[in-house]
PDB file of C-alpha atoms and ligand atoms in Angstrom:
ATOM      1  CA  MET A   5       0.000   0.000   0.000  1.00 49.00           C
ATOM      2  CA  SER A   6       1.410   3.437  -0.871  1.00 52.00           C
ATOM      3  CA  ALA A   7       1.914   5.980   1.922  1.00 53.00           C
ATOM      4  CA  PRO A   8      -0.902   8.509   2.269  1.00 55.00           C
ATOM      5  CA  ARG A   9      -0.116  11.783   0.564  1.00 64.00           C
ATOM      6  CA  LEU A  10       0.805  14.693   2.856  1.00 80.00           C
ATOM      7  CA  ALA A  11      -2.052  17.155   2.928  1.00 87.00           C
ATOM      8  CA  VAL A  12      -1.793  20.908   3.293  1.00 92.00           C
ATOM      9  CA  ARG A  13      -4.705  22.754   4.868  1.00 95.00           C
ATOM     10  CA  LEU A  14      -3.793  26.400   5.299  1.00 97.00           C
ATOM     11  CA  ILE A  15      -5.635  29.395   6.670  1.00 98.00           C
ATOM     12  CA  PHE A  16      -4.547  32.782   5.326  1.00 98.00           C
ATOM     13  CA  LEU A  17      -5.316  35.190   8.138  1.00 98.00           C
ATOM     14  CA  GLY A  18      -5.016  38.937   7.719  1.00 98.00           C
ATOM     15  CA  PRO A  19      -6.934  42.162   7.249  1.00 98.00           C
ATOM     16  CA  PRO A  20      -8.707  43.121   4.028  1.00 98.00           C
ATOM     17  CA  GLY A  21      -6.078  44.127   1.472  1.00 98.00           C
ATOM     18  CA  ALA A  22      -3.236  42.120   3.020  1.00 98.00           C
ATOM     19  CA  GLY A  23      -2.763  40.078  -0.173  1.00 98.00           C
ATOM     20  CA  LYS A  24      -4.463  36.824   0.855  1.00 98.00           C
ATOM     21  CA  GLY A  25      -6.418  36.433  -2.388  1.00 97.00           C
ATOM     22  CA  THR A  26      -3.408  37.344  -4.530  1.00 97.00           C
ATOM     23  CA  GLN A  27      -1.195  34.770  -2.811  1.00 97.00           C
ATOM     24  CA  SER A  28      -3.910  32.082  -2.830  1.00 97.00           C
ATOM     25  CA  LYS A  29      -4.189  32.449  -6.602  1.00 95.00           C
ATOM     26  CA  VAL A  30      -0.383  32.272  -7.020  1.00 95.00           C
ATOM     27  CA  LEU A  31      -0.245  29.014  -5.043  1.00 95.00           C
ATOM     28  CA  GLU A  32      -3.315  27.635  -6.816  1.00 93.00           C
ATOM     29  CA  ASP A  33      -1.825  28.448 -10.243  1.00 92.00           C
ATOM     30  CA  ARG A  34       1.640  27.106  -9.428  1.00 92.00           C
ATOM     31  CA  PHE A  35       0.891  24.152  -7.183  1.00 90.00           C
ATOM     32  CA  GLY A  36      -2.767  23.308  -7.703  1.00 89.00           C
ATOM     33  CA  VAL A  37      -3.692  23.873  -4.057  1.00 92.00           C
ATOM     34  CA  PHE A  38      -7.404  24.699  -4.054  1.00 93.00           C
ATOM     35  CA  GLN A  39      -8.382  28.229  -2.899  1.00 95.00           C
ATOM     36  CA  ILE A  40     -11.590  28.569  -0.895  1.00 96.00           C
ATOM     37  CA  SER A  41     -12.446  32.279  -0.771  1.00 96.00           C
ATOM     38  CA  THR A  42     -15.629  32.961   1.157  1.00 97.00           C
ATOM     39  CA  GLY A  43     -15.706  36.519  -0.230  1.00 96.00           C
ATOM     40  CA  ASP A  44     -15.662  35.188  -3.826  1.00 94.00           C
ATOM     41  CA  LEU A  45     -18.335  32.603  -2.990  1.00 94.00           C
ATOM     42  CA  LEU A  46     -20.563  35.269  -1.455  1.00 95.00           C
ATOM     43  CA  ARG A  47     -20.094  37.629  -4.405  1.00 94.00           C
ATOM     44  CA  LYS A  48     -21.093  34.806  -6.742  1.00 93.00           C
ATOM     45  CA  HIS A  49     -24.328  34.376  -4.782  1.00 94.00           C
ATOM     46  CA  VAL A  50     -24.945  38.135  -5.036  1.00 93.00           C
ATOM     47  CA  VAL A  51     -24.392  38.134  -8.833  1.00 92.00           C
ATOM     48  CA  ASP A  52     -26.604  35.045  -9.239  1.00 94.00           C
ATOM     49  CA  GLY A  53     -29.341  36.734  -7.174  1.00 95.00           C
ATOM     50  CA  THR A  54     -29.815  33.776  -4.789  1.00 94.00           C
ATOM     51  CA  GLU A  55     -31.679  34.201  -1.484  1.00 93.00           C
ATOM     52  CA  LEU A  56     -28.386  33.805   0.338  1.00 93.00           C
ATOM     53  CA  GLY A  57     -26.839  36.457  -1.920  1.00 94.00           C
ATOM     54  CA  LYS A  58     -29.659  38.910  -1.221  1.00 95.00           C
ATOM     55  CA  GLU A  59     -29.254  38.477   2.509  1.00 95.00           C
ATOM     56  CA  ALA A  60     -25.448  38.632   2.417  1.00 96.00           C
ATOM     57  CA  LYS A  61     -25.353  41.776   0.245  1.00 96.00           C
ATOM     58  CA  THR A  62     -26.726  44.071   2.948  1.00 96.00           C
ATOM     59  CA  TYR A  63     -23.919  43.060   5.303  1.00 97.00           C
ATOM     60  CA  MET A  64     -21.205  43.190   2.639  1.00 97.00           C
ATOM     61  CA  ASP A  65     -22.199  46.652   1.386  1.00 96.00           C
ATOM     62  CA  ALA A  66     -21.988  47.946   4.949  1.00 96.00           C
ATOM     63  CA  GLY A  67     -18.561  46.352   5.498  1.00 97.00           C
ATOM     64  CA  ALA A  68     -20.046  44.108   8.207  1.00 98.00           C
ATOM     65  CA  LEU A  69     -19.608  40.357   8.589  1.00 98.00           C
ATOM     66  CA  VAL A  70     -22.197  37.942   7.227  1.00 98.00           C
ATOM     67  CA  PRO A  71     -23.701  35.952  10.158  1.00 97.00           C
ATOM     68  CA  ASP A  72     -21.811  32.840  11.291  1.00 96.00           C
ATOM     69  CA  PRO A  73     -24.569  30.252  10.542  1.00 94.00           C
ATOM     70  CA  ILE A  74     -24.673  31.294   6.861  1.00 94.00           C
ATOM     71  CA  MET A  75     -20.907  31.089   6.635  1.00 96.00           C
ATOM     72  CA  MET A  76     -20.711  27.650   8.273  1.00 92.00           C
ATOM     73  CA  GLY A  77     -23.260  26.206   5.840  1.00 88.00           C
ATOM     74  CA  MET A  78     -21.204  27.529   2.956  1.00 90.00           C
ATOM     75  CA  ILE A  79     -17.830  26.283   4.193  1.00 92.00           C
ATOM     76  CA  GLY A  80     -19.155  22.810   5.075  1.00 88.00           C
ATOM     77  CA  GLN A  81     -20.180  22.253   1.450  1.00 85.00           C
ATOM     78  CA  GLN A  82     -16.788  23.367   0.143  1.00 89.00           C
ATOM     79  CA  ILE A  83     -14.549  21.357   2.412  1.00 88.00           C
ATOM     80  CA  GLY A  84     -16.398  18.057   2.113  1.00 80.00           C
ATOM     81  CA  ALA A  85     -14.778  16.747  -1.041  1.00 78.00           C
ATOM     82  CA  ILE A  86     -11.198  18.014  -0.909  1.00 87.00           C
ATOM     83  CA  ASP A  87      -8.182  17.127   1.153  1.00 88.00           C
ATOM     84  CA  SER A  88      -5.761  20.032   0.606  1.00 91.00           C
ATOM     85  CA  PHE A  89      -6.900  23.653   0.489  1.00 94.00           C
ATOM     86  CA  ILE A  90      -6.219  27.275   1.369  1.00 96.00           C
ATOM     87  CA  LEU A  91      -8.923  29.070   3.320  1.00 98.00           C
ATOM     88  CA  ASP A  92      -8.877  32.724   2.246  1.00 98.00           C
ATOM     89  CA  GLY A  93     -11.060  35.034   4.341  1.00 97.00           C
ATOM     90  CA  PHE A  94     -12.410  32.326   6.614  1.00 98.00           C
ATOM     91  CA  PRO A  95     -12.675  32.019   9.607  1.00 98.00           C
ATOM     92  CA  ARG A  96     -13.296  35.621  10.643  1.00 98.00           C
ATOM     93  CA  THR A  97     -14.727  35.162  14.150  1.00 98.00           C
ATOM     94  CA  VAL A  98     -13.807  32.919  17.078  1.00 98.00           C
ATOM     95  CA  ALA A  99     -17.202  31.196  16.692  1.00 97.00           C
ATOM     96  CA  GLN A 100     -16.351  30.359  13.062  1.00 98.00           C
ATOM     97  CA  ALA A 101     -12.905  29.066  14.105  1.00 98.00           C
ATOM     98  CA  GLU A 102     -14.428  26.792  16.766  1.00 98.00           C
ATOM     99  CA  ALA A 103     -17.082  25.472  14.391  1.00 97.00           C
ATOM    100  CA  LEU A 104     -14.389  24.893  11.748  1.00 97.00           C
ATOM    101  CA  ASP A 105     -12.278  22.920  14.225  1.00 97.00           C
ATOM    102  CA  ASP A 106     -15.285  20.684  14.970  1.00 96.00           C
ATOM    103  CA  LEU A 107     -16.065  20.194  11.300  1.00 94.00           C
ATOM    104  CA  LEU A 108     -12.472  19.329  10.386  1.00 95.00           C
ATOM    105  CA  ALA A 109     -11.980  17.064  13.406  1.00 94.00           C
ATOM    106  CA  ARG A 110     -15.059  15.044  12.374  1.00 92.00           C
ATOM    107  CA  ALA A 111     -13.691  14.817   8.811  1.00 91.00           C
ATOM    108  CA  GLY A 112     -10.199  13.867  10.072  1.00 91.00           C
ATOM    109  CA  LYS A 113      -8.719  16.849   8.200  1.00 93.00           C
ATOM    110  CA  PRO A 114      -7.226  19.287  10.718  1.00 95.00           C
ATOM    111  CA  ILE A 115      -5.690  22.631   9.728  1.00 96.00           C
ATOM    112  CA  THR A 116      -1.943  22.187   9.206  1.00 95.00           C
ATOM    113  CA  GLN A 117      -0.821  25.858   9.451  1.00 96.00           C
ATOM    114  CA  VAL A 118      -2.127  29.411   9.718  1.00 98.00           C
ATOM    115  CA  ILE A 119      -0.203  32.117   7.863  1.00 98.00           C
ATOM    116  CA  GLN A 120      -0.754  35.560   9.342  1.00 98.00           C
ATOM    117  CA  PHE A 121      -0.190  38.427   6.874  1.00 98.00           C
ATOM    118  CA  GLY A 122       1.166  41.528   8.665  1.00 98.00           C
ATOM    119  CA  VAL A 123       0.537  44.837   6.829  1.00 98.00           C
ATOM    120  CA  ASN A 124       0.168  48.377   8.217  1.00 98.00           C
ATOM    121  CA  HIS A 125      -3.033  50.423   7.967  1.00 98.00           C
ATOM    122  CA  ASP A 126      -1.915  52.950   5.342  1.00 97.00           C
ATOM    123  CA  THR A 127      -0.692  50.231   2.990  1.00 98.00           C
ATOM    124  CA  LEU A 128      -3.980  48.351   3.359  1.00 98.00           C
ATOM    125  CA  VAL A 129      -5.996  51.454   2.426  1.00 98.00           C
ATOM    126  CA  ARG A 130      -3.816  52.118  -0.647  1.00 98.00           C
ATOM    127  CA  ARG A 131      -4.094  48.507  -1.754  1.00 98.00           C
ATOM    128  CA  LEU A 132      -7.879  48.313  -1.345  1.00 98.00           C
ATOM    129  CA  THR A 133      -8.766  51.643  -2.921  1.00 97.00           C
ATOM    130  CA  GLY A 134      -6.614  50.772  -5.994  1.00 97.00           C
ATOM    131  CA  ARG A 135      -7.836  47.187  -6.342  1.00 97.00           C
ATOM    132  CA  TRP A 136      -9.528  46.049  -9.563  1.00 97.00           C
ATOM    133  CA  SER A 137     -10.827  42.513  -9.833  1.00 95.00           C
ATOM    134  CA  ASN A 138     -12.440  40.026 -12.146  1.00 93.00           C
ATOM    135  CA  PRO A 139     -15.822  39.283 -10.556  1.00 88.00           C
ATOM    136  CA  ARG A 140     -16.067  35.918 -12.339  1.00 86.00           C
ATOM    137  CA  THR A 141     -12.742  34.452 -11.236  1.00 87.00           C
ATOM    138  CA  GLY A 142     -11.743  36.555  -8.215  1.00 88.00           C
ATOM    139  CA  ARG A 143      -8.366  37.396  -9.795  1.00 92.00           C
ATOM    140  CA  VAL A 144      -7.156  40.770  -8.538  1.00 96.00           C
ATOM    141  CA  TYR A 145      -4.949  43.558  -9.867  1.00 97.00           C
ATOM    142  CA  HIS A 146      -3.865  46.965  -8.583  1.00 97.00           C
ATOM    143  CA  VAL A 147      -3.776  50.175 -10.631  1.00 96.00           C
ATOM    144  CA  GLU A 148      -0.282  50.960  -9.365  1.00 96.00           C
ATOM    145  CA  PHE A 149       1.249  47.871  -7.738  1.00 96.00           C
ATOM    146  CA  ASN A 150       0.058  45.108 -10.083  1.00 96.00           C
ATOM    147  CA  PRO A 151      -1.571  46.603 -13.195  1.00 97.00           C
ATOM    148  CA  PRO A 152      -3.064  44.461 -15.951  1.00 97.00           C
ATOM    149  CA  LYS A 153      -1.442  44.745 -19.411  1.00 97.00           C
ATOM    150  CA  VAL A 154      -4.497  46.674 -20.670  1.00 97.00           C
ATOM    151  CA  HIS A 155      -6.336  48.935 -18.222  1.00 95.00           C
ATOM    152  CA  GLY A 156      -9.625  47.403 -17.068  1.00 96.00           C
ATOM    153  CA  ILE A 157      -9.062  44.043 -18.829  1.00 97.00           C
ATOM    154  CA  ASP A 158      -8.063  40.750 -17.217  1.00 97.00           C
ATOM    155  CA  ASP A 159      -4.773  39.381 -18.663  1.00 96.00           C
ATOM    156  CA  GLU A 160      -6.068  35.832 -18.208  1.00 93.00           C
ATOM    157  CA  ASP A 161      -9.529  35.705 -19.742  1.00 93.00           C
ATOM    158  CA  GLY A 162      -9.842  39.105 -21.457  1.00 95.00           C
ATOM    159  CA  GLY A 163     -12.949  39.938 -19.390  1.00 94.00           C
ATOM    160  CA  PRO A 164     -13.670  43.335 -17.814  1.00 96.00           C
ATOM    161  CA  LEU A 165     -12.202  44.226 -14.413  1.00 97.00           C
ATOM    162  CA  MET A 166     -14.252  46.111 -11.835  1.00 95.00           C
ATOM    163  CA  GLN A 167     -13.775  47.974  -8.600  1.00 96.00           C
ATOM    164  CA  ARG A 168     -15.696  46.384  -5.756  1.00 95.00           C
ATOM    165  CA  THR A 169     -18.469  48.504  -4.261  1.00 93.00           C
ATOM    166  CA  ASP A 170     -17.024  47.865  -0.777  1.00 96.00           C
ATOM    167  CA  ASP A 171     -13.546  49.107  -1.747  1.00 96.00           C
ATOM    168  CA  THR A 172     -14.517  52.760  -1.233  1.00 96.00           C
ATOM    169  CA  ARG A 173     -12.604  54.730   1.396  1.00 95.00           C
ATOM    170  CA  ASP A 174     -15.483  54.743   3.944  1.00 96.00           C
ATOM    171  CA  VAL A 175     -16.357  51.058   3.702  1.00 97.00           C
ATOM    172  CA  VAL A 176     -12.653  50.127   3.753  1.00 98.00           C
ATOM    173  CA  GLU A 177     -12.201  51.938   7.079  1.00 98.00           C
ATOM    174  CA  LYS A 178     -15.260  50.155   8.449  1.00 98.00           C
ATOM    175  CA  ARG A 179     -13.942  46.745   7.330  1.00 98.00           C
ATOM    176  CA  LEU A 180     -10.544  47.404   8.910  1.00 98.00           C
ATOM    177  CA  GLN A 181     -12.309  48.332  12.149  1.00 98.00           C
ATOM    178  CA  ILE A 182     -14.410  45.143  12.020  1.00 98.00           C
ATOM    179  CA  TYR A 183     -11.223  43.136  11.446  1.00 98.00           C
ATOM    180  CA  ALA A 184      -9.638  44.653  14.558  1.00 98.00           C
ATOM    181  CA  GLU A 185     -12.781  44.024  16.642  1.00 98.00           C
ATOM    182  CA  GLN A 186     -13.825  40.566  15.468  1.00 98.00           C
ATOM    183  CA  THR A 187     -11.057  38.806  13.538  1.00 98.00           C
ATOM    184  CA  ALA A 188      -7.728  39.870  15.052  1.00 97.00           C
ATOM    185  CA  ALA A 189      -8.433  37.687  18.121  1.00 98.00           C
ATOM    186  CA  LEU A 190      -7.879  34.649  15.893  1.00 98.00           C
ATOM    187  CA  LYS A 191      -4.124  35.316  16.049  1.00 98.00           C
ATOM    188  CA  ASP A 192      -4.147  34.284  19.722  1.00 98.00           C
ATOM    189  CA  TYR A 193      -6.552  31.433  19.018  1.00 98.00           C
ATOM    190  CA  TYR A 194      -4.150  29.821  16.545  1.00 98.00           C
ATOM    191  CA  ARG A 195      -0.953  30.841  18.374  1.00 98.00           C
ATOM    192  CA  ARG A 196      -2.157  28.882  21.414  1.00 98.00           C
ATOM    193  CA  ARG A 197      -2.613  25.853  19.163  1.00 97.00           C
ATOM    194  CA  GLY A 198       0.944  26.184  17.808  1.00 96.00           C
ATOM    195  CA  LEU A 199      -0.276  26.781  14.239  1.00 97.00           C
ATOM    196  CA  LEU A 200       0.487  30.479  13.668  1.00 97.00           C
ATOM    197  CA  GLN A 201       3.320  31.684  11.392  1.00 96.00           C
ATOM    198  CA  ARG A 202       3.625  35.436  10.856  1.00 97.00           C
ATOM    199  CA  ILE A 203       4.994  36.845   7.616  1.00 97.00           C
ATOM    200  CA  ASP A 204       5.762  40.452   6.695  1.00 97.00           C
ATOM    201  CA  ALA A 205       3.357  41.048   3.807  1.00 98.00           C
ATOM    202  CA  HIS A 206       4.561  44.578   2.877  1.00 97.00           C
ATOM    203  CA  ALA A 207       7.072  43.179   0.393  1.00 97.00           C
ATOM    204  CA  SER A 208       6.484  42.632  -3.335  1.00 97.00           C
ATOM    205  CA  ILE A 209       4.052  39.903  -4.430  1.00 97.00           C
ATOM    206  CA  GLU A 210       6.996  37.646  -5.409  1.00 97.00           C
ATOM    207  CA  ASP A 211       8.794  38.170  -2.094  1.00 97.00           C
ATOM    208  CA  VAL A 212       5.626  37.471  -0.089  1.00 98.00           C
ATOM    209  CA  THR A 213       5.166  34.219  -2.034  1.00 97.00           C
ATOM    210  CA  ALA A 214       8.752  33.286  -1.155  1.00 96.00           C
ATOM    211  CA  ALA A 215       8.109  34.066   2.525  1.00 96.00           C
ATOM    212  CA  ILE A 216       5.009  31.843   2.528  1.00 96.00           C
ATOM    213  CA  LEU A 217       6.855  28.992   0.826  1.00 94.00           C
ATOM    214  CA  GLY A 218       9.653  29.374   3.370  1.00 92.00           C
ATOM    215  CA  ASN A 219       7.145  28.887   6.179  1.00 90.00           C
ATOM    216  CA  VAL A 220       5.007  26.078   4.840  1.00 88.00           C
ATOM    217  CA  ASN A 221       6.156  22.738   6.181  1.00 75.00           C
ATOM    218  CA  VAL A 222       5.201  20.519   3.259  1.00 74.00           C
ATOM    219  CA  ILE A 223       6.043  20.547  -0.436  1.00 74.00           C
ATOM    220  CA  LEU A 224       2.892  21.995  -1.948  1.00 77.00           C
ATOM    221  CA  SER A 225       3.015  20.184  -5.277  1.00 74.00           C
ATOM    222  CA  GLU A 226       3.290  16.864  -3.439  1.00 75.00           C
ATOM    223  CA  ALA A 227       0.390  17.758  -1.161  1.00 72.00           C
ATOM    224  CA  SER A 228      -1.917  18.754  -4.014  1.00 71.00           C
ATOM    225  CA  GLY A 229      -0.757  15.996  -6.336  1.00 70.00           C
ATOM    226  CA  VAL A 230      -0.242  18.554  -9.117  1.00 66.00           C
ATOM    227  CA  GLU A 231       3.166  19.114 -10.681  1.00 66.00           C
ATOM    228  CA  ALA A 232       4.604  22.550  -9.791  1.00 66.00           C
ATOM    229  CA  LYS A 233       4.768  25.125 -12.562  1.00 66.00           C
ATOM    230  CA  PRO A 234       7.642  27.655 -12.641  1.00 63.00           C
TER     231      PRO A 234
HETATM  232  P1  ADP B 201      -6.998  40.386   0.376  1.00 63.55           P
HETATM  233  O1  ADP B 201      -7.454  39.128  -0.336  1.00 63.55           O
HETATM  234  O2  ADP B 201      -6.151  40.075   1.576  1.00 63.55           O
HETATM  235  O3  ADP B 201      -8.134  41.313   0.688  1.00 63.55           O
HETATM  236  P2  ADP B 201      -5.812  41.091  -2.205  1.00 63.55           P
HETATM  237  O4  ADP B 201      -4.988  39.892  -2.559  1.00 63.55           O
HETATM  238  O5  ADP B 201      -7.099  41.268  -2.917  1.00 63.55           O
HETATM  239  O6  ADP B 201      -6.022  41.163  -0.608  1.00 63.55           O
HETATM  240  O7  ADP B 201      -4.873  42.377  -2.433  1.00 63.55           O
HETATM  241  C1  ADP B 201      -5.397  43.688  -2.227  1.00 63.55           C
HETATM  242  C2  ADP B 201      -4.802  44.633  -3.304  1.00 63.55           C
HETATM  243  O8  ADP B 201      -3.396  44.776  -3.084  1.00 63.55           O
HETATM  244  C3  ADP B 201      -4.957  44.146  -4.727  1.00 63.55           C
HETATM  245  O9  ADP B 201      -5.183  45.260  -5.557  1.00 63.55           O
HETATM  246  C4  ADP B 201      -3.603  43.488  -5.051  1.00 63.55           C
HETATM  247  O10 ADP B 201      -3.276  43.570  -6.440  1.00 63.55           O
HETATM  248  C5  ADP B 201      -2.641  44.318  -4.213  1.00 63.55           C
HETATM  249  N1  ADP B 201      -1.537  43.534  -3.652  1.00 63.55           N
HETATM  250  C6  ADP B 201      -1.577  42.255  -3.172  1.00 63.55           C
HETATM  251  N2  ADP B 201      -0.366  41.894  -2.711  1.00 63.55           N
HETATM  252  C7  ADP B 201       0.473  42.962  -2.907  1.00 63.55           C
HETATM  253  C8  ADP B 201       1.860  43.202  -2.641  1.00 63.55           C
HETATM  254  N3  ADP B 201       2.626  42.266  -2.064  1.00 63.55           N
HETATM  255  N4  ADP B 201       2.355  44.408  -2.962  1.00 63.55           N
HETATM  256  C9  ADP B 201       1.581  45.368  -3.535  1.00 63.55           C
HETATM  257  N5  ADP B 201       0.265  45.193  -3.812  1.00 63.55           N
HETATM  258  C10 ADP B 201      -0.284  44.004  -3.501  1.00 63.55           C
HETATM  259  P1  ADP B 202     -11.484  41.303   1.958  1.00 63.55           P
HETATM  260  O1  ADP B 202     -10.480  40.242   2.176  1.00 63.55           O
HETATM  261  O2  ADP B 202     -11.069  42.352   0.998  1.00 63.55           O
HETATM  262  O3  ADP B 202     -12.095  41.842   3.230  1.00 63.55           O
HETATM  263  P2  ADP B 202     -13.519  39.348   1.235  1.00 63.55           P
HETATM  264  O4  ADP B 202     -13.736  39.177  -0.198  1.00 63.55           O
HETATM  265  O5  ADP B 202     -12.791  38.287   1.993  1.00 63.55           O
HETATM  266  O6  ADP B 202     -12.790  40.747   1.332  1.00 63.55           O
HETATM  267  O7  ADP B 202     -14.896  39.602   1.983  1.00 63.55           O
HETATM  268  C1  ADP B 202     -15.828  40.550   1.502  1.00 63.55           C
HETATM  269  C2  ADP B 202     -17.022  40.602   2.438  1.00 63.55           C
HETATM  270  O8  ADP B 202     -17.679  39.313   2.458  1.00 63.55           O
HETATM  271  C3  ADP B 202     -16.691  40.883   3.903  1.00 63.55           C
HETATM  272  O9  ADP B 202     -16.593  42.275   4.175  1.00 63.55           O
HETATM  273  C4  ADP B 202     -17.911  40.218   4.602  1.00 63.55           C
HETATM  274  O10 ADP B 202     -19.049  41.031   4.497  1.00 63.55           O
HETATM  275  C5  ADP B 202     -18.132  38.984   3.757  1.00 63.55           C
HETATM  276  N1  ADP B 202     -17.382  37.809   4.250  1.00 63.55           N
HETATM  277  C6  ADP B 202     -16.397  37.123   3.606  1.00 63.55           C
HETATM  278  N2  ADP B 202     -15.950  36.105   4.338  1.00 63.55           N
HETATM  279  C7  ADP B 202     -16.665  36.133   5.501  1.00 63.55           C
HETATM  280  C8  ADP B 202     -16.651  35.351   6.697  1.00 63.55           C
HETATM  281  N3  ADP B 202     -15.793  34.338   6.861  1.00 63.55           N
HETATM  282  N4  ADP B 202     -17.530  35.683   7.682  1.00 63.55           N
HETATM  283  C9  ADP B 202     -18.381  36.709   7.538  1.00 63.55           C
HETATM  284  N5  ADP B 202     -18.424  37.493   6.456  1.00 63.55           N
HETATM  285  C10 ADP B 202     -17.587  37.215   5.431  1.00 63.55           C
END
């Protein structure tokens, strides 16, 4: 019998604009590790006009968190079928973290590491207010720091890029406040469990990727079963 493959189950923890989505996509593209972005999933519900999307939209537009029971239903469906993944934007409250621990313990798939992205307030505001994204794929760009080849057009699929309605100055400040009040406590939660690795996420996209790879304990291409691309 062959040895079971090493799994990698990462949480990317950090404030809005820290670069979690950008880095998840880099690792997904290069190593095939599946990104689960609760923000992208919610925005898809909003675009599709589902009941869940209608309910979530009021919270998202205000920069508030969508209630925990909705989020747990969504994450349970995602995690069921896959063994290795990156959680991007989830959990965001201690209640979500506890419920996630229960869910993963029952599935025999515990989190292997939590990467905490450290970025200062001013940098976060500049990143968020200059962000343009592809609403269909979640791929993000920045007008100044990571521009597409043609303004407003995704390099990958040629589709239009948009600015998110919650990336305005006012809503950004609200979201950063909510992060400090409700999500930052997760640093202690995971530190106590010996899972937390902090990286300095002010550096360039390439250097942040290198810092993540330097901190992850398993070889990602082996964990995902997909051959690494350069
Ligand atoms: P998050 O998912 O944590 O909210 P994103 O990955 O969407 O953050 O990044 C927010 C914005 O900052 C995007 O416009 C992105 O292009 C840009 N960005 C991401 N990482 C970096 C980086 N290391 N340096 C400069 N800009 C970055
Ligand atoms: P960012 O990383 O830029 O804050 P996301 O795309 O992760 O943005 O999230 C956008 C919005 O979706 C949040 O402001 C919140 O309203 C909602 N959301 C996403 N993930 C969660 C979650 N785990 N719990 C509650 N609300 C969430």
